[in-house]
Tab-separated table of C-alpha atoms and ligand atoms in Angstrom:
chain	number	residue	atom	x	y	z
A	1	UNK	CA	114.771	171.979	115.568
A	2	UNK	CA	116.930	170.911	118.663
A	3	UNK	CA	120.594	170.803	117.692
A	4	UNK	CA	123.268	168.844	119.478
A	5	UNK	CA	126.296	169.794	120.895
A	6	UNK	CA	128.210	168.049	118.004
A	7	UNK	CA	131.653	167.970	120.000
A	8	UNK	CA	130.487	165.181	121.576
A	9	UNK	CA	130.363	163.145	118.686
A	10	UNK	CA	133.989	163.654	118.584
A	11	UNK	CA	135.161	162.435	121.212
A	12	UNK	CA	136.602	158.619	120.444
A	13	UNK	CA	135.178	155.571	122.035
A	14	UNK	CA	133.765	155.549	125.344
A	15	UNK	CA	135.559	156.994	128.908
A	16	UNK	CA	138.745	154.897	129.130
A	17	UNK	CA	137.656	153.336	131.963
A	18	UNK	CA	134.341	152.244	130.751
A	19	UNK	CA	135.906	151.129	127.867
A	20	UNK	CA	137.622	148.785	130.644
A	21	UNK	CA	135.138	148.079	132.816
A	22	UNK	CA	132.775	146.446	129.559
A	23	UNK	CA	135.822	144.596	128.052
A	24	UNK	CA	136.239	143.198	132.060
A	25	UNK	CA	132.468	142.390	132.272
A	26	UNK	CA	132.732	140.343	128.893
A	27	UNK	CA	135.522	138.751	130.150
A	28	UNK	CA	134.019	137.857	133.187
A	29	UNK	CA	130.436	136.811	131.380
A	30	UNK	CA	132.344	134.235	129.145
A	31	UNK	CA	134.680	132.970	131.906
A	32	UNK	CA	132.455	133.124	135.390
A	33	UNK	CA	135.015	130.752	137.050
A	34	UNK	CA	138.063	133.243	136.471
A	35	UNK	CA	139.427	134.836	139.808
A	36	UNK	CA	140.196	138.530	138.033
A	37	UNK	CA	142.339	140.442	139.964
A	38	UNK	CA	141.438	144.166	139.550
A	39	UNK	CA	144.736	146.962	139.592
A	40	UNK	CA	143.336	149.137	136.564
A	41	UNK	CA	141.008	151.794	137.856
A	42	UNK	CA	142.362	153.651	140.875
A	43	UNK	CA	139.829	153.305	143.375
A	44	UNK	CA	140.366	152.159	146.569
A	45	UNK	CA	139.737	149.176	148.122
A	46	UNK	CA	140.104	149.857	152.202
A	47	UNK	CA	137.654	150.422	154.303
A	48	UNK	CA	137.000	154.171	155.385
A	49	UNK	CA	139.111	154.393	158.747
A	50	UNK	CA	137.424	154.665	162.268
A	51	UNK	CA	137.972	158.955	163.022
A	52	UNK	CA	135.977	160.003	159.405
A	53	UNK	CA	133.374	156.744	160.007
A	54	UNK	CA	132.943	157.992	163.425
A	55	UNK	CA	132.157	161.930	162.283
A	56	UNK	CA	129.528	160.603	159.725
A	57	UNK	CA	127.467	158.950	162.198
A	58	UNK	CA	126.848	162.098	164.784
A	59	UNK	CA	126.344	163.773	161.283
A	60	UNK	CA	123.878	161.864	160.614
A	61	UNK	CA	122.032	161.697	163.509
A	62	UNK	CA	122.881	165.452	163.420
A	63	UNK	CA	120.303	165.512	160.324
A	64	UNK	CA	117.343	163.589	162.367
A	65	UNK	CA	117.520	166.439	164.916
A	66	UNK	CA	115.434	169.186	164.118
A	67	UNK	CA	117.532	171.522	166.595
A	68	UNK	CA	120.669	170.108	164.419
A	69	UNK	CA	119.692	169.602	161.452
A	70	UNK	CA	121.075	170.872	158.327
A	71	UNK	CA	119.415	171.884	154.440
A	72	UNK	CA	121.733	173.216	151.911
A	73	UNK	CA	125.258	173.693	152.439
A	74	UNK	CA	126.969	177.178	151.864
A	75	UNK	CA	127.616	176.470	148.179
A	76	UNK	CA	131.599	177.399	148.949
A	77	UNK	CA	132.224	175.222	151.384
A	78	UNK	CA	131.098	175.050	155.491
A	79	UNK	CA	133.432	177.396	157.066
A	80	UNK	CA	134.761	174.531	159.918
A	81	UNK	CA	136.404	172.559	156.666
A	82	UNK	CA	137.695	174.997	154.329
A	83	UNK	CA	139.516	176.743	157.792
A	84	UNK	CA	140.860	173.277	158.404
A	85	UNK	CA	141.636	172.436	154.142
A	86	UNK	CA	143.801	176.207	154.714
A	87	UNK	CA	145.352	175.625	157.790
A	88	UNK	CA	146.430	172.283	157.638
A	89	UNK	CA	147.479	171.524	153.916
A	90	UNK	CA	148.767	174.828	153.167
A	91	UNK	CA	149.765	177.031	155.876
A	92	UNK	CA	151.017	174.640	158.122
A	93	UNK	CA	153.486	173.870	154.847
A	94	UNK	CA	154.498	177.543	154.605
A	95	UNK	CA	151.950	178.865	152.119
A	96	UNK	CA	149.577	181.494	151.414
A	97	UNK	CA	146.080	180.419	151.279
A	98	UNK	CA	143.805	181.373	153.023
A	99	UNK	CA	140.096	179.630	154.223
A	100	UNK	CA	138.466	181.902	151.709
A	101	UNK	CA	140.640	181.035	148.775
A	102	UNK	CA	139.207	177.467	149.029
A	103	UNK	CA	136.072	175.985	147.385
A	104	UNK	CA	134.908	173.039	148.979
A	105	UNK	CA	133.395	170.412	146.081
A	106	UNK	CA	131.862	166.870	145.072
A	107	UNK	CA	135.378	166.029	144.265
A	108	UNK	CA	138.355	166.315	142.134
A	109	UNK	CA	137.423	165.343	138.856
A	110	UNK	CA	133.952	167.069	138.871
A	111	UNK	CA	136.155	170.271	139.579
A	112	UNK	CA	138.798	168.827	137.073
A	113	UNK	CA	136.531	168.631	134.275
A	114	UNK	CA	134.566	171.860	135.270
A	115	UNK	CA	137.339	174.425	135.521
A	116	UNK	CA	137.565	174.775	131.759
A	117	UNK	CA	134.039	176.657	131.670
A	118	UNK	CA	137.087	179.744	133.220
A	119	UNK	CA	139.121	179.575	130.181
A	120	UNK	CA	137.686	181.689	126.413
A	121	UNK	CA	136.231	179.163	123.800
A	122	UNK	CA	139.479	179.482	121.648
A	123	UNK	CA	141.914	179.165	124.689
A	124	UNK	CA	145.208	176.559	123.774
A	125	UNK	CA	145.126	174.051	126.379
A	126	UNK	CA	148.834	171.875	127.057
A	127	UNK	CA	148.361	168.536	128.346
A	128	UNK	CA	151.553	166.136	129.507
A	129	UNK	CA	151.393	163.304	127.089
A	130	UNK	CA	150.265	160.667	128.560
A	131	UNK	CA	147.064	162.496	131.076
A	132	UNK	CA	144.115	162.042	133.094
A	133	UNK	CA	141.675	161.844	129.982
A	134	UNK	CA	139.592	164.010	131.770
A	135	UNK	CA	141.383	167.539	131.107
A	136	UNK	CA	141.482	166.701	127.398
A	137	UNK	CA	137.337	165.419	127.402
A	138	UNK	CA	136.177	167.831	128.972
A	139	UNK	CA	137.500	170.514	127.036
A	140	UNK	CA	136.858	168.190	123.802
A	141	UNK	CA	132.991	168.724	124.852
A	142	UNK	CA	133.415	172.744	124.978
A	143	UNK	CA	134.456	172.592	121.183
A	144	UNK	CA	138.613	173.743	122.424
A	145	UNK	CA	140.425	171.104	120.911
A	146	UNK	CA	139.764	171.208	116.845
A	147	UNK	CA	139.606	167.851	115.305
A	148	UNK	CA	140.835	163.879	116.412
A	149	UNK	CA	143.588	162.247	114.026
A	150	UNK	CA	143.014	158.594	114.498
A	151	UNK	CA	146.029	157.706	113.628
A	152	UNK	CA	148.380	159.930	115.700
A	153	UNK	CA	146.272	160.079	118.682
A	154	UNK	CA	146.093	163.590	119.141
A	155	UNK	CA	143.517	166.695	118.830
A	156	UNK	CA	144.675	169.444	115.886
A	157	UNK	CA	144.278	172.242	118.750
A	158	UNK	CA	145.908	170.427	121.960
A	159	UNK	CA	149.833	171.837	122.735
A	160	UNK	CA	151.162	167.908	123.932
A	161	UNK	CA	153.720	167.805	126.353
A	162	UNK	CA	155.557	164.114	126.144
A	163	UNK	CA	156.638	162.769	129.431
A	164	UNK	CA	158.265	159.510	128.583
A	165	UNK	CA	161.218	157.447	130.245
A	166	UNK	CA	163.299	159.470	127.130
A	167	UNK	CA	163.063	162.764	128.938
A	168	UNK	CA	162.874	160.972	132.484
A	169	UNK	CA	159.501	162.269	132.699
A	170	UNK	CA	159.991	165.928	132.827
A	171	UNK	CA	157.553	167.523	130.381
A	172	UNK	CA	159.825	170.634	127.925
A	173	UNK	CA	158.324	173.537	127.549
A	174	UNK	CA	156.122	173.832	124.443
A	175	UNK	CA	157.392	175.332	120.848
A	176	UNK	CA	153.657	177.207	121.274
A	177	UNK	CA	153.023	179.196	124.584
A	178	UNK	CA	149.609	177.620	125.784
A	179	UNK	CA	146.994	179.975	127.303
A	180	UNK	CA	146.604	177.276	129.641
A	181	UNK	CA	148.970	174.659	131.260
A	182	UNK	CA	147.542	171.185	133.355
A	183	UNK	CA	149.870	169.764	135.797
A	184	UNK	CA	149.098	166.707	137.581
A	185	UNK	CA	152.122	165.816	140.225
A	186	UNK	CA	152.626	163.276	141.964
A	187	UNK	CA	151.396	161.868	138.352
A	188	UNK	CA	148.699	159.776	137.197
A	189	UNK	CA	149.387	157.945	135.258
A	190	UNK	CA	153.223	157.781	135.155
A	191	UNK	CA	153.272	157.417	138.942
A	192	UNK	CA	156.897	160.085	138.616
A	193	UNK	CA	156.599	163.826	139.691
A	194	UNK	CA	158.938	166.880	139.847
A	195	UNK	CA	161.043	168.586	142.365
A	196	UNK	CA	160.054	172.102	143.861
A	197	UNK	CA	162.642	173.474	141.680
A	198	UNK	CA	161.588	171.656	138.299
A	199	UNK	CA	158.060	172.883	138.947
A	200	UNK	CA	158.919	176.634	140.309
A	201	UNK	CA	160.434	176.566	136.587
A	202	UNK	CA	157.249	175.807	135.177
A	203	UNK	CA	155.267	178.426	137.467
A	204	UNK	CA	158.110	181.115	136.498
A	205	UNK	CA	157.363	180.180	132.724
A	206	UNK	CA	153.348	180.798	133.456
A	207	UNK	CA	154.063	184.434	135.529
A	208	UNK	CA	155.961	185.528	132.221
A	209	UNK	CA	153.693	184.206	129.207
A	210	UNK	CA	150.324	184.959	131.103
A	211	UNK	CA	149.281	181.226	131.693
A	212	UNK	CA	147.051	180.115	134.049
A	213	UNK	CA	148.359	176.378	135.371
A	214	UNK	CA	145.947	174.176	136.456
A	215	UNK	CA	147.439	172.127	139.455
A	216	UNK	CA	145.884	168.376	140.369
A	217	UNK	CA	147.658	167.562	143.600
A	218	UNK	CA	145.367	164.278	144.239
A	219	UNK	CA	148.084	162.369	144.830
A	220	UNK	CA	149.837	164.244	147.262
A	221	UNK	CA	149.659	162.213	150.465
A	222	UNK	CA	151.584	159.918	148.260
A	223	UNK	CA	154.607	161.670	148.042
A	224	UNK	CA	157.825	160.443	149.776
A	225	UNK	CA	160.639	162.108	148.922
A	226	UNK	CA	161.827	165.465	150.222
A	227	UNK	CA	162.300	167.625	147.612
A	228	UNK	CA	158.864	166.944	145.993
A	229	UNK	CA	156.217	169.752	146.442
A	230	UNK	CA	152.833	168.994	148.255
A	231	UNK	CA	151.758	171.853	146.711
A	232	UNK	CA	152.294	174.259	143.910
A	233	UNK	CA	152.413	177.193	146.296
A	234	UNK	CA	155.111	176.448	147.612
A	235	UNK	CA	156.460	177.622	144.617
A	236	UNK	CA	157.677	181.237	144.217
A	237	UNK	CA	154.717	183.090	142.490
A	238	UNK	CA	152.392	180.127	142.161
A	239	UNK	CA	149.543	182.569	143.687
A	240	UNK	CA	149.330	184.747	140.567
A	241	UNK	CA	149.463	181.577	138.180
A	242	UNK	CA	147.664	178.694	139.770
A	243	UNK	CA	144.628	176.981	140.345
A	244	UNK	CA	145.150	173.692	142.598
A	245	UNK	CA	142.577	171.053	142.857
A	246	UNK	CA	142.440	168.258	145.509
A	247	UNK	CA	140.524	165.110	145.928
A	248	UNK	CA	139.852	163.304	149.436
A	249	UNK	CA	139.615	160.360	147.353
A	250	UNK	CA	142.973	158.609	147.411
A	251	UNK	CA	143.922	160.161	150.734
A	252	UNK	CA	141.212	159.248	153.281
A	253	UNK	CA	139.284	156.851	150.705
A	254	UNK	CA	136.397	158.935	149.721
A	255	UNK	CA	135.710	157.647	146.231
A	256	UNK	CA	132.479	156.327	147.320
A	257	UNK	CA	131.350	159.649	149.351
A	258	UNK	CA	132.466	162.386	147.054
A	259	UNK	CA	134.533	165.058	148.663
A	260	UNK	CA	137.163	167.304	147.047
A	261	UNK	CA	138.158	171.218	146.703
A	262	UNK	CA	139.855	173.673	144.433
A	263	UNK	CA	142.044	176.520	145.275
A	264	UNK	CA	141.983	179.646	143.857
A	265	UNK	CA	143.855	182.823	144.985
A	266	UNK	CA	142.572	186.192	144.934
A	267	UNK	CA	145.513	187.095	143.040
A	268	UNK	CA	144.864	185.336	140.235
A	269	UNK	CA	144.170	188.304	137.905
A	270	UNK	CA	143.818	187.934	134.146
A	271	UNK	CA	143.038	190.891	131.878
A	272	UNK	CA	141.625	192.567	135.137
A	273	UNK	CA	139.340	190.144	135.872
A	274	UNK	CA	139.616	187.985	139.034
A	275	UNK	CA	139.368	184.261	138.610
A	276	UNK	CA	138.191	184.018	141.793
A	277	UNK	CA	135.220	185.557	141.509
A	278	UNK	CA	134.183	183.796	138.700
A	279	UNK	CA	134.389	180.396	140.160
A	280	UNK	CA	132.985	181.629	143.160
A	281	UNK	CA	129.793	182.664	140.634
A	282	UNK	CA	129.792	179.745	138.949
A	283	UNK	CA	130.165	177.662	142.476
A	284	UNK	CA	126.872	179.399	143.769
A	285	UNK	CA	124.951	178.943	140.120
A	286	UNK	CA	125.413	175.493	139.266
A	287	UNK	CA	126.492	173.647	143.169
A	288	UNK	CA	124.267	173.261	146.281
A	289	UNK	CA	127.398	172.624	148.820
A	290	UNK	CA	128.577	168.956	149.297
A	291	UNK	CA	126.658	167.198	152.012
A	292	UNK	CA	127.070	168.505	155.423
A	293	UNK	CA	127.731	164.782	156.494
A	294	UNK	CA	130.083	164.391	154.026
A	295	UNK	CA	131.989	167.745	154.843
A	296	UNK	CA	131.791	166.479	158.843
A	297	UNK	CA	133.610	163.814	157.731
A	298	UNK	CA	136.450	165.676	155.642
A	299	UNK	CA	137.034	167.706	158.874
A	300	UNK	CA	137.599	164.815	160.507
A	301	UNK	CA	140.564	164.043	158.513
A	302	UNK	CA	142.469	166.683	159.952
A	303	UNK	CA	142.052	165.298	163.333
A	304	UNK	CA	144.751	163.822	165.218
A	305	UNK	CA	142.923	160.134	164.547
A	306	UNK	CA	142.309	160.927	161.242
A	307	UNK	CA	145.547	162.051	160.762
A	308	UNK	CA	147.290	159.105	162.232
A	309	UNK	CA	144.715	156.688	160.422
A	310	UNK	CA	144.971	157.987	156.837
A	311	UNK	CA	149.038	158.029	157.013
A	312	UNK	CA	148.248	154.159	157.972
A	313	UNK	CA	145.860	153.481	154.745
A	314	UNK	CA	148.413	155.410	152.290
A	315	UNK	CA	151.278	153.300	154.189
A	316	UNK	CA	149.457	150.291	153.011
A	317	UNK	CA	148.830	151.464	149.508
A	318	UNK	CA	152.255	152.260	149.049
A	319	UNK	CA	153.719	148.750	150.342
A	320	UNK	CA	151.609	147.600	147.752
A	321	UNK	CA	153.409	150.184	145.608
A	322	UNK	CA	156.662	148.324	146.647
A	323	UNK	CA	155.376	145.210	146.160
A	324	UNK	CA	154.392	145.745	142.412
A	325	UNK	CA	157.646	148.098	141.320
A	326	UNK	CA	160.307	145.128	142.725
A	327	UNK	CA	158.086	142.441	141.805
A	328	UNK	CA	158.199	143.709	138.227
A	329	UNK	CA	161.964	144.826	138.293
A	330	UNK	CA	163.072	141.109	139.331
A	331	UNK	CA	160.664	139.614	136.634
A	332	UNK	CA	162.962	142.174	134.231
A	333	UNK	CA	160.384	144.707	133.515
A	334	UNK	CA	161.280	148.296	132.852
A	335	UNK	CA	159.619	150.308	135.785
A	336	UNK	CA	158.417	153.729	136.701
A	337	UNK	CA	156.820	155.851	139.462
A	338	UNK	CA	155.762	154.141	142.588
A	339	UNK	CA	157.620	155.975	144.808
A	340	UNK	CA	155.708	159.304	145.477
A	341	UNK	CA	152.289	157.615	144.259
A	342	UNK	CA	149.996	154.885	144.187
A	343	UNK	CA	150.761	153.967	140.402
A	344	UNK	CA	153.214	151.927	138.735
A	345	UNK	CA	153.693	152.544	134.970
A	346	UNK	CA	155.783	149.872	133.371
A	347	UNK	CA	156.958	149.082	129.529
A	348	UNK	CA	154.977	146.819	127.699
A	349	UNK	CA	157.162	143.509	126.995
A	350	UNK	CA	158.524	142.708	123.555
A	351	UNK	CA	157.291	145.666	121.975
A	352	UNK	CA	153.570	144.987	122.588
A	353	UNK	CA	150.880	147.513	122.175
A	354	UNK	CA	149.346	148.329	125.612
A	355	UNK	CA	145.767	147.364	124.483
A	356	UNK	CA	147.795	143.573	123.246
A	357	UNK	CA	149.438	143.608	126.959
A	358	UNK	CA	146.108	144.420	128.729
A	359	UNK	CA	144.641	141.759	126.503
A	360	UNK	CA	147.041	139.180	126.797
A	361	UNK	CA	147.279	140.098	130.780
A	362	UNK	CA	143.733	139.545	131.176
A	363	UNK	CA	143.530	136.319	129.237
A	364	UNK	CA	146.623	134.519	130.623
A	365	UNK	CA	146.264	135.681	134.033
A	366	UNK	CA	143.287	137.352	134.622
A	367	UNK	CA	144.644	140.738	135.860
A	368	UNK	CA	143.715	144.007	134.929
A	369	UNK	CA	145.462	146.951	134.763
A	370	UNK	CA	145.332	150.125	132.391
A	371	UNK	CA	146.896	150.183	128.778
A	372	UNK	CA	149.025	153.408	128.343
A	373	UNK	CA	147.393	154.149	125.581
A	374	UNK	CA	144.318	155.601	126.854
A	375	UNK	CA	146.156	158.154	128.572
A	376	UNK	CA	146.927	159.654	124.924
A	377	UNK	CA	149.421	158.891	122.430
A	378	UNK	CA	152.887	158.902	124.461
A	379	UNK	CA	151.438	156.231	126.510
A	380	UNK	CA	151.517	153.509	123.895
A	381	UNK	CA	154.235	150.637	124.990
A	382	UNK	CA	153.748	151.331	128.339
A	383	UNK	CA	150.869	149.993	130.831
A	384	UNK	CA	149.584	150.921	134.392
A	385	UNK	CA	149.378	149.330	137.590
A	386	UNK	CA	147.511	150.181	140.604
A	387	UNK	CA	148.647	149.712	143.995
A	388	UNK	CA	144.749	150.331	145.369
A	389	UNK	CA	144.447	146.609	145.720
A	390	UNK	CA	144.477	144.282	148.941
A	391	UNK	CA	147.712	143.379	149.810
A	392	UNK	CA	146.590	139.781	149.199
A	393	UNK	CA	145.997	140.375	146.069
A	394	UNK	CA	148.654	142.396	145.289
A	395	UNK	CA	151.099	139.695	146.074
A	396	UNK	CA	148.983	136.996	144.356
A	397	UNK	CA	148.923	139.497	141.158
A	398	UNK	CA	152.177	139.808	140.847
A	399	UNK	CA	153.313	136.169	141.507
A	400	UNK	CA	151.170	135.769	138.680
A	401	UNK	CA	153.292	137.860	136.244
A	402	UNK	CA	156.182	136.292	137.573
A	403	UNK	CA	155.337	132.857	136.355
A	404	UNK	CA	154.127	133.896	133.022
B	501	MLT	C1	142.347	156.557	137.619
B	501	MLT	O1	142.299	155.336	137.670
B	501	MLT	O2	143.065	157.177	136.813
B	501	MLT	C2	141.533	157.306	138.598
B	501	MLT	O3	140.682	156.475	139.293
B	501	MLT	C3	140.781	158.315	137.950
B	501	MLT	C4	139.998	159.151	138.886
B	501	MLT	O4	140.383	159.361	140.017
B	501	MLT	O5	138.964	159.622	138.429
């Protein structure tokens, strides 16, 4: 008889942001009058810009051309983008990568929740504490991460790494040595990061215990501060630690057309056996290639136009980023991030539970945003903002909060 893959069942509730979206959607059904204003999921809410709009039409009219037209993409990546990923967001910064380090995907969180099927079924993952729930899921569903305490939060086999305002958000290095170490920076969902020298720590730490870090730069067109990394190798020694993954989700506004990529170096070497090589196997068994359109427009990103034009669209984001971090301080909220990334994580008022603030935020004045939480058990008493919203409503949202 067929038998399940009983790690599913135990996995807790549904996706976090599901979980949202329904309790939004009942809210909605039983009030259709309210005006909700959306900051919880981080999706963006401006319009593709003109350069990347302009590459997908001649794309597509590439397609209806038999003399242009193209069927499956190279499963790694078409050669025009992932010279332009290398060139532009690596060496251009000083570091070695190289165009065929880099494998071109559907986007970051498919790669984010894939990478795991590198690691041995028994390998000890470390998460920072609160986390994208998708490192911790996804290895939940490959049977890594032992059993779910209800009441603490946390999986019997996960190392957690707390990143609270008590250690200023700078994850310590666990009691356990992890086999494997996810980093995401600029953060989501704290909205803080690290300096090149607080990370190089952390990539010194994986050269000497044999860990393999798993890098999520998605938010790195966010960052605005000088001594913040764009990427981990810039870091001394990153090449023989770390995998990076990036999204063109939250830079260019591709959440709706699915482009991302993952780096991994050649020199990334564990008990003789090259990583790269094994994603680059995996890549041609289970991916036909993102869409050639799609890819067309991801080069065009690194055009001048594009360029200018996506430096405009995280400009806005991040006076909306502004907007919500002072509006919030003057109101006498306690405050985080903002500053190298689109999210603002805040403490939950009078001691509230972050599921009581979402609730109570929702019902008094009809905004959403994300209860810490769901990001795992250090992110209870504090709550997350967006700043993917319309300026309008940004302002509006936060007058809102004011008043209450
Ligand atoms: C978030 O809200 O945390 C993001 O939208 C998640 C994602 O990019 O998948």
């Amino acid at each position: 008889m067929f038998k399940v893959n009983t790690n599913f069942q135990k996995l807790p509730g549904s996706y976090l942001f599901s979980t949202i979206a329904k309790k939004v959607a009942a809210y909605s059904e039983a009030n259709p009058n309210a005006d909700i204003i959306r900051l919880g999921i981080g999706d963006v809410t401006q319009p593709i810009a003109p350069a990347m709009i302009s590459a997908l039409h001649s794309a597509v009219d590439e397609m209806g051309d038999a003399k242009t037209f193209h069927g499956y993409a190279p499963d790694l990546g078409y050669p025009f983008l992932r010279e332009a990923i290398a060139k532009n967001d690596y060496q251009a910064r000083g570091c070695d990568i190289s165009a065929d380090e880099i494998f071109v995907s559907d986007g970051a969180k498919s790669d984010s929740a894939d990478i795991q099927e590198l690691f041995s079924a028994d390998a000890r993952i470390a998460v920072c504490d609160p986390v994208y729930p998708v490192y911790v899921d996804s290895n939940v569903m490959a049977g890594r991460c032992g059993t779910y305490d209800e009441k603490s939060g946390k999986w019997s086999d996960i190392i957690y790494m707390p990143t609270t305002a008590e250690n200023h958000f700078v994850p310590e290095f666990p009691k356990e040595t992890p086999d494997v170490i996810y980093l995401c920076l600029p953060n989501n969902p704290t909205g803080t990061t690290l300096t090149k020298s607080q990370l190089q720590l952390w990539v010194d730490y994986a050269n000497k215990n044999g860990s393999l870090i798993i890098f999520d730069a998605a938010y790195e067109a966010y960052i605005s501060e000088d001594d913040v990394p764009h990427s981990i190798y810039e870091c001394t020694g990153a090449r023989t630690c770390a995998i990076e993954i990036h999204s063109f989700s939250k830079n260019a506004g591709f959440t709706g057309v699915r482009l991302g990529y993952t780096v991994v170096p050649k020199d990334l070497v564990f008990d003789g056996v090259a990583l790269h090589g094994m994603w680059a196997r995996r890549h041609g068994t289970k991916f036909n290639g993102a869409p050639y359109i799609i890819q067309k427009a991801g080069e065009a990103v690194y055009s001048p136009e594009g360029k200018a034009q996506i430096k405009e669209q995280v400009g806005y984001y991040m006076n909306n980023a502004k907007t919500i971090y002072t509006g919030l301080k003057d109101a006498g909220f306690e405050v985080y991030g903002g500053v190298n990334a689109p999210y603002i994580w805040l403490k939950t008022p009078d001691k509230m539970t972050s599921w009581d603030f979402f609730d109570y935020l929702l019902e008094k004045v009809q905004i959403v945003g994300t209860p810490g939480a769901g990001f795992g058990p250090s992110g209870e008493g504090y709550f997350r903002l967006t700043a993917f919203g319309s300026a309008e409503n940004t302002l509006r949202a936060i007058e809102r909060i004011k008043n209450i």
